[in-house]
mmCIF file of C-alpha atoms in Angstrom:
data_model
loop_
_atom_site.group_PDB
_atom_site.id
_atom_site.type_symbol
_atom_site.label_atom_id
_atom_site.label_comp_id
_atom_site.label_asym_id
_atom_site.label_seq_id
_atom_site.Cartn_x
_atom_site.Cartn_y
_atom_site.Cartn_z
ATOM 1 C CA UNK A 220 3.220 10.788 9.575
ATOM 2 C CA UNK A 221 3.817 10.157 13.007
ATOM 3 C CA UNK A 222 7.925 8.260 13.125
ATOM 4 C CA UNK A 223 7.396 6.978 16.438
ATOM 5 C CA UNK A 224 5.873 3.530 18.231
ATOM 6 C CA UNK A 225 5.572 2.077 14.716
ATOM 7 C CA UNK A 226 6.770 -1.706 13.741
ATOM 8 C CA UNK A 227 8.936 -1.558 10.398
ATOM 9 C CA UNK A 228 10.075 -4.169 8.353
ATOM 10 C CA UNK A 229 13.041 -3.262 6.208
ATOM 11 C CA UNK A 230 14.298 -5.710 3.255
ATOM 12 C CA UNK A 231 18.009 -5.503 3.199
ATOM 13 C CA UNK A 232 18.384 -3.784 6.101
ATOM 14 C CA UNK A 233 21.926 -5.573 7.274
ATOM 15 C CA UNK A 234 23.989 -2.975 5.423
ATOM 16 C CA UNK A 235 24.761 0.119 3.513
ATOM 17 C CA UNK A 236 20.944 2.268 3.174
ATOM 18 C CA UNK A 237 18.634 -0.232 4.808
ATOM 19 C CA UNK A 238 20.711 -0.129 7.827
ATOM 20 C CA UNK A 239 21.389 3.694 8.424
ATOM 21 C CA UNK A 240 17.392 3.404 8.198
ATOM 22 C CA UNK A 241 17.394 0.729 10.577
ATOM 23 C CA UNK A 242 19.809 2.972 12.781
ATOM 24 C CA UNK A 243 17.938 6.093 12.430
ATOM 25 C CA UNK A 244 14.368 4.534 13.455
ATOM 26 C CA UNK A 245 15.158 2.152 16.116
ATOM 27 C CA UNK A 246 15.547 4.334 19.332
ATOM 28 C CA UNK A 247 12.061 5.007 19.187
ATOM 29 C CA UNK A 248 10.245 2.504 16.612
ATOM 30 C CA UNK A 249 10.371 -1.984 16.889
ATOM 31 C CA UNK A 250 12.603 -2.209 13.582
ATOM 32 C CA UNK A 251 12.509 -5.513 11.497
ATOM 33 C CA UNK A 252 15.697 -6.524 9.258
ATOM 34 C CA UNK A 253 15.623 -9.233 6.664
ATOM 35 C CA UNK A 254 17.887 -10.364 4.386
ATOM 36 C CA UNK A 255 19.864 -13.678 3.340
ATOM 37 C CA UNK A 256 22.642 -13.533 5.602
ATOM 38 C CA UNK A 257 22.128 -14.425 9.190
ATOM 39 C CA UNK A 258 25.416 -13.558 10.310
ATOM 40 C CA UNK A 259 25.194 -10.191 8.487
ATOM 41 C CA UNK A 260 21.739 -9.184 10.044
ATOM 42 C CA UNK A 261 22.888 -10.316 13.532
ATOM 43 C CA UNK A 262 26.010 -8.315 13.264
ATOM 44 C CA UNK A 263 24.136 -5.494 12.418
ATOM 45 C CA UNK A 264 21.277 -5.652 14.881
ATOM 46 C CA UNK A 265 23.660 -6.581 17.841
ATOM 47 C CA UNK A 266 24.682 -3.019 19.252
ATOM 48 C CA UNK A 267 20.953 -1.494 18.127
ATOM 49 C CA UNK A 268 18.280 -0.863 20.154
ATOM 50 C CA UNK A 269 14.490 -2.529 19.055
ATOM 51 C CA UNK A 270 15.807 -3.893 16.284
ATOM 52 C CA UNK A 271 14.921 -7.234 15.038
ATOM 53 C CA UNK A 272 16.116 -9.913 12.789
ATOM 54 C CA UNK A 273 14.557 -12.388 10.264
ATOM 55 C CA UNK A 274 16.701 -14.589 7.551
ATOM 56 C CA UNK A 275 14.770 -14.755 4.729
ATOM 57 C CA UNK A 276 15.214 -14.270 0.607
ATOM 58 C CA UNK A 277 12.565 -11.653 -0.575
ATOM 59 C CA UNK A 278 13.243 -13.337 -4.304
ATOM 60 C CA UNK A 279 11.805 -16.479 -2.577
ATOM 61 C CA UNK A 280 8.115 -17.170 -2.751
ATOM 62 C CA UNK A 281 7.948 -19.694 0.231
ATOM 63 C CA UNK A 282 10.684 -17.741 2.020
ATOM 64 C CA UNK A 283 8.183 -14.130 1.686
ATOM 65 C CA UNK A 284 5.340 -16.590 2.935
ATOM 66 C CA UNK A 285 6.961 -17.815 5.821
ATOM 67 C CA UNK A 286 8.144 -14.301 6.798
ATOM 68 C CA UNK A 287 4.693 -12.584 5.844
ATOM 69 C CA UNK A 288 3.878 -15.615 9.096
ATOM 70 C CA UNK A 289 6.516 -14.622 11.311
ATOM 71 C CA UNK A 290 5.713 -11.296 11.188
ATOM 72 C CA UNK A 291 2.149 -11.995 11.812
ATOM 73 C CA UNK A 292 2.545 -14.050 14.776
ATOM 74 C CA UNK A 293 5.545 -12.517 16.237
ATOM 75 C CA UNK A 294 5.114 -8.913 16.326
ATOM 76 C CA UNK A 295 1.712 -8.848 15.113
ATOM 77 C CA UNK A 296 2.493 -6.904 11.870
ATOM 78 C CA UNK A 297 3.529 -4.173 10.520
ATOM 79 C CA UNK A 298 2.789 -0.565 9.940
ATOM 80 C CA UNK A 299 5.448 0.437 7.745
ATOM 81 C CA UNK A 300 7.501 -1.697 5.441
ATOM 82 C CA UNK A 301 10.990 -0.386 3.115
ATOM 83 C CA UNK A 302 11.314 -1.552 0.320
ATOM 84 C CA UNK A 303 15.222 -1.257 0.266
ATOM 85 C CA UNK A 304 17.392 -4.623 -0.886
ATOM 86 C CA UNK A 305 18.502 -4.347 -4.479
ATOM 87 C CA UNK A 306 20.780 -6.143 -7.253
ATOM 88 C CA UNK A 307 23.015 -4.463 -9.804
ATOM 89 C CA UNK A 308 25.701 -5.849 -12.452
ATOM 90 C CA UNK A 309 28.027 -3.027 -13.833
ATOM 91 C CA UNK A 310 28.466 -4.215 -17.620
ATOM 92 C CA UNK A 311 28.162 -2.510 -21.052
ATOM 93 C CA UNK A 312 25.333 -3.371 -23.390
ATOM 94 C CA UNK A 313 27.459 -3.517 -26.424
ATOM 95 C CA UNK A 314 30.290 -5.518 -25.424
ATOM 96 C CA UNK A 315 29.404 -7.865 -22.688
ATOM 97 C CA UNK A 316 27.074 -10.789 -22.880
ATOM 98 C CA UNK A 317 24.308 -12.490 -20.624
ATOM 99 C CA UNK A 318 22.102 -9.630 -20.681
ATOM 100 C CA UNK A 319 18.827 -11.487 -20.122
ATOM 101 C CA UNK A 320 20.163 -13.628 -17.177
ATOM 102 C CA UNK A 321 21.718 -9.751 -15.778
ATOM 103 C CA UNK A 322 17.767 -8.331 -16.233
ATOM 104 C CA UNK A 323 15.968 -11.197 -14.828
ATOM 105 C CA UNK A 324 18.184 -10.936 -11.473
ATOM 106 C CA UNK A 325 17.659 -7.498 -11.450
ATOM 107 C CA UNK A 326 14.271 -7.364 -11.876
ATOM 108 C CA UNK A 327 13.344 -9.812 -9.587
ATOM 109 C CA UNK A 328 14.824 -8.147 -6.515
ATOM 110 C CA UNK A 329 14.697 -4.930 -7.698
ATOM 111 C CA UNK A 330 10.307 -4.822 -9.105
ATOM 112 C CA UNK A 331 8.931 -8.291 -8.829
ATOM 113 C CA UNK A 332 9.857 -8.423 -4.661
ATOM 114 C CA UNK A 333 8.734 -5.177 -3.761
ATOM 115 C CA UNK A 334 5.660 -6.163 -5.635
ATOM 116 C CA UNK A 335 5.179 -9.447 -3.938
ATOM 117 C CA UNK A 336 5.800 -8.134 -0.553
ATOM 118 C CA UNK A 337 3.269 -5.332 -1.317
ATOM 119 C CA UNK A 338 1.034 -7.506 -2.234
ATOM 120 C CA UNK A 339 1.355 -10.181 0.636
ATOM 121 C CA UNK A 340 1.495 -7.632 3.604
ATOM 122 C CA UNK A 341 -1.438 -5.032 2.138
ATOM 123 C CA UNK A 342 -4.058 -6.326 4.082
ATOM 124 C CA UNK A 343 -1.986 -6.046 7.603
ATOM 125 C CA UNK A 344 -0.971 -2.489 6.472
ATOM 126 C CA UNK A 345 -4.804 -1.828 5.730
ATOM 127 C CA UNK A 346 -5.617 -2.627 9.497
ATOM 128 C CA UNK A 347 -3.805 -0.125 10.723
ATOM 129 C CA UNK A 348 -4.630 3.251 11.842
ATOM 130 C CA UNK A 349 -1.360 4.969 10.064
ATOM 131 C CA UNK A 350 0.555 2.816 7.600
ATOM 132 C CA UNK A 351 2.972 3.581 4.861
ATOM 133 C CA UNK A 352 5.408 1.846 1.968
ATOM 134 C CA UNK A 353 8.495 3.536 1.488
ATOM 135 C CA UNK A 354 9.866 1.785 -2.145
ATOM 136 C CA UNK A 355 13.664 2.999 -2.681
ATOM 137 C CA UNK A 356 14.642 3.772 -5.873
ATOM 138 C CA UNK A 357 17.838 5.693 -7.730
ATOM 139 C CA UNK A 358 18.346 8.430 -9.677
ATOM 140 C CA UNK A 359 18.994 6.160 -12.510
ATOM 141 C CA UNK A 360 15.768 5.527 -12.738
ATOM 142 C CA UNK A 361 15.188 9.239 -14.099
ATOM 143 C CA UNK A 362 18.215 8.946 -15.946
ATOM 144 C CA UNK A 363 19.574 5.226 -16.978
ATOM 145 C CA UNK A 364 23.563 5.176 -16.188
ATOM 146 C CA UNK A 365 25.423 2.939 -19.229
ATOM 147 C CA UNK A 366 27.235 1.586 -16.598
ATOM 148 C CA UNK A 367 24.055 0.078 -14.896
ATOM 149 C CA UNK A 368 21.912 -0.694 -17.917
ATOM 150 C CA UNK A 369 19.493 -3.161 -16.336
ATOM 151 C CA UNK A 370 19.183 -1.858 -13.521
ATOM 152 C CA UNK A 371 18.373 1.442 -13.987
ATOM 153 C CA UNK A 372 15.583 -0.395 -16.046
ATOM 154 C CA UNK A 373 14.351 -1.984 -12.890
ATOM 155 C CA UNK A 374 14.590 1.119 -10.835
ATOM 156 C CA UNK A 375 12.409 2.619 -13.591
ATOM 157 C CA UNK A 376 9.561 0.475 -13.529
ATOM 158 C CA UNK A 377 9.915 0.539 -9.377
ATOM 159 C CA UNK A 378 9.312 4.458 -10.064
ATOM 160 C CA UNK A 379 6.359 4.066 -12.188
ATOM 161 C CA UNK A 380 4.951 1.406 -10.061
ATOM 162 C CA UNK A 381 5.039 3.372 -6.810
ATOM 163 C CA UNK A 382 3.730 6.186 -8.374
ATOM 164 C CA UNK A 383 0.636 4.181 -9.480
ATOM 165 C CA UNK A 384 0.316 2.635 -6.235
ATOM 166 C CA UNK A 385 0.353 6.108 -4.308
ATOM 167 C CA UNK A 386 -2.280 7.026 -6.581
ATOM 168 C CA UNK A 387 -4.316 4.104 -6.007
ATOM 169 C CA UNK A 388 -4.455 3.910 -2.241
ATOM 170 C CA UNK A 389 -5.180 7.248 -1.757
ATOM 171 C CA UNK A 390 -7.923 6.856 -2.789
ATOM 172 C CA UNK A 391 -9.346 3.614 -1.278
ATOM 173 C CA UNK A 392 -6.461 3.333 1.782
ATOM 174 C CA UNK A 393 -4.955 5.370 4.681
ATOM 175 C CA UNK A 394 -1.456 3.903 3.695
ATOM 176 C CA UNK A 395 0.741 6.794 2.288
ATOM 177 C CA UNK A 396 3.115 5.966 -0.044
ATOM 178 C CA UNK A 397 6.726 6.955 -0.474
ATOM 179 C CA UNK A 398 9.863 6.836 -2.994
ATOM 180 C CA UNK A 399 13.334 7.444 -2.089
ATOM 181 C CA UNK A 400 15.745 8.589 -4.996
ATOM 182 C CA UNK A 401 18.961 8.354 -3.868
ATOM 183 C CA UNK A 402 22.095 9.338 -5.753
ATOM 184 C CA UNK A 403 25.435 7.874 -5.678
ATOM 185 C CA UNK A 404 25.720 6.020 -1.890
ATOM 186 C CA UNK A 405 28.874 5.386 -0.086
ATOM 187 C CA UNK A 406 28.280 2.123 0.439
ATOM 188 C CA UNK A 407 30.112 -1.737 -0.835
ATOM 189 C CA UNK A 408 26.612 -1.830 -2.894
ATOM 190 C CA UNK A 409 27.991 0.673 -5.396
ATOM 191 C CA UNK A 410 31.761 0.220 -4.536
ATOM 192 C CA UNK A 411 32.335 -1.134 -8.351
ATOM 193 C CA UNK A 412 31.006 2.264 -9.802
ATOM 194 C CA UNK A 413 33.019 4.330 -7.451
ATOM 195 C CA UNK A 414 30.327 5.156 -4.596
ATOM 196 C CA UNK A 415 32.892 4.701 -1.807
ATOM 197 C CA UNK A 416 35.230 7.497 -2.947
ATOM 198 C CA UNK A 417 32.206 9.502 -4.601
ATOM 199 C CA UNK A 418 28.842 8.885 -3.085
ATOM 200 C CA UNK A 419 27.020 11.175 -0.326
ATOM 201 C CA UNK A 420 26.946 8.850 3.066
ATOM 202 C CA UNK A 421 24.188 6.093 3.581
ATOM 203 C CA UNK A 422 23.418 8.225 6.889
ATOM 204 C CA UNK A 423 22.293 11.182 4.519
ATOM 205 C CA UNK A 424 19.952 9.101 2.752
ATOM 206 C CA UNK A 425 18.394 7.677 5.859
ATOM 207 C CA UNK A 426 18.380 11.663 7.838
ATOM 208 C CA UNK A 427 16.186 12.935 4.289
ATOM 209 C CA UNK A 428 13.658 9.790 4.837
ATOM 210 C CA UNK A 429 13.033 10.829 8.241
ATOM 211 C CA UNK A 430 12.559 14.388 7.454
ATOM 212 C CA UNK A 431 10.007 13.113 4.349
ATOM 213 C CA UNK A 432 7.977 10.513 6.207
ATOM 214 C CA UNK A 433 7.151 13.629 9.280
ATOM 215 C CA UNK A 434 6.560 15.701 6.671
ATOM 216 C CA UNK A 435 4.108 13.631 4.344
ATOM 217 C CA UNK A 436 6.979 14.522 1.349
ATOM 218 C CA UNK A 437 6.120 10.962 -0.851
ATOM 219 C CA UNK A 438 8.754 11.753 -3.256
ATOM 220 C CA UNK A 439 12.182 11.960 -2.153
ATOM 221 C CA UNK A 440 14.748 13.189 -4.270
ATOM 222 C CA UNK A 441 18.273 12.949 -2.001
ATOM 223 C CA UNK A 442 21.027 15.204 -3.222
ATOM 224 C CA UNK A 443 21.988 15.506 -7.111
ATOM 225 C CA UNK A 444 18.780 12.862 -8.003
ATOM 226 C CA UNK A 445 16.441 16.481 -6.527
ATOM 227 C CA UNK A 446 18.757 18.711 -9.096
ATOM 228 C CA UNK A 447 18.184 16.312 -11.789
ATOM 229 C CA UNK A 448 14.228 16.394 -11.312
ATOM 230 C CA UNK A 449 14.059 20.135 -10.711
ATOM 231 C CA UNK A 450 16.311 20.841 -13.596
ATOM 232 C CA UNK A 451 14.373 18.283 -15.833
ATOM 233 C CA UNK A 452 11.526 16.251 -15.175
ATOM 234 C CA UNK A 453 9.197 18.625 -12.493
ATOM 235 C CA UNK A 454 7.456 19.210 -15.478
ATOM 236 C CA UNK A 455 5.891 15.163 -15.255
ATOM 237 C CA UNK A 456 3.795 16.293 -12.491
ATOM 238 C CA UNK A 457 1.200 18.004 -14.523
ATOM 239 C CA UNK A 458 1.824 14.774 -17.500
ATOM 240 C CA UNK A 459 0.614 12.728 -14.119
ATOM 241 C CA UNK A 460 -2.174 14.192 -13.246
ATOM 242 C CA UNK A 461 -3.550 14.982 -16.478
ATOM 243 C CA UNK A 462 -3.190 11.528 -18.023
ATOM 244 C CA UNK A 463 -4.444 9.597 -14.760
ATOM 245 C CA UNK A 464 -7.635 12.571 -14.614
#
């Protein structure tokens, strides 16, 4: 698809992936950032070019209506909207308590926004001539990390979900529907579980969308999560296919 002249909305886009997105669009693209923190998105939008900030929490139902407005009036929609902000606890299953409270967190930033969001700003993405939702994922959601219990269970359902929603607007929709699976990130996100001395840069995670959105790749497997697949799950292609035949 065509990565110029396009207006994006990215959730969490004041820091760590969302931002190196945000950075790698905006020279040529109007780029939207939400997130809670004001001073956080300003900070981050203040040296970029096109890019443009809303305060807002995506776990919010009458904070996603009032930006689902904003957007509307303001910049007239959207063509493209990432999926990005996310919520993680590092804890063990076996020894650490609160597990429920952990999962419901999790879940609602991690599946129940991009749902909502989906859901609210489908009919502006089915206006336009080229659209897209770009969902980002992890590799954990192949693989769950013991570490990240909950949350890789979140980032699993995201995967199935966006697979089922590529497959459904294909068919009735000219929206095009990605995944990013990144790895380990170098960013304060994933600074508990070692990402800052041991993740790939944010800036490689954001360089492998752009390739995959020119490039109409709607599955995008960033460093080790592509070695995992290929070594281990390329066969769920064909399980796809046949089951949803």
């Amino acid at each position: 698809m065509n990565i110029t002249n396009n207006t994006i909305l990215i959730t969490g886009g004041g820091s760590g992936i969302g931002l190196e997105i945000a950075k790698a669009l905006s020279p040529a693209n109007k780029i939207i950032i939400v997130g809670r923190n004001k001073e956080k998105l300003d900070a981050a939008a203040k040296d970029l070019e096109n890019v443009f900030t809303i305060q807002a929490d995506i776990t919010n139902e009458s904070d996603v209506n009032k930006l689902y407005e904003e957007v509307k009036t303001s910049f007239g929609g959207i063509n493209i909207l990432i999926n990005n902000a996310g919520n993680a606890y590092v804890y063990n299953l076996a020894t650490d308590g609160d597990i429920y409270s952990k999962a419901v967190a999790e879940f609602t930033t991690n599946y129940f926004a991009p749902l909502r969001l989906t859901d609210k700003f489908l009919p502006l993405l089915k206006e336009q001539n080229e659209a897209a939702i770009v969902n980002v994922s992890s590799i954990v959601g192949f693989v769950p990390g013991s570490h990240l219990p909950t949350y890789s269970d979140s980032k699993a359902a995201l995967h199935s979900h966006t697979r089922l929603l590529r497959y459904e607007l294909a068919k009735e929709t000219n929206i095009k529907v990605f995944e990013l699976m990144p790895p380990l990130v170098a960013t304060d996100f994933s600074a508990e579980i070692g990402g800052l001395e041991n993740g790939i840069p944010a800036s490689d995670v954001a360089n492998d969308l752009m390739k995959a959105l020119q490039q109409d790749i709607y599955e995008i497997r960033v460093g080790n999560t592509g070695l995992l697949y290929d070594n281990f799950f390329a066969a769920t292609e064909g399980a796809f296919a046949t089951f949803n035949n």
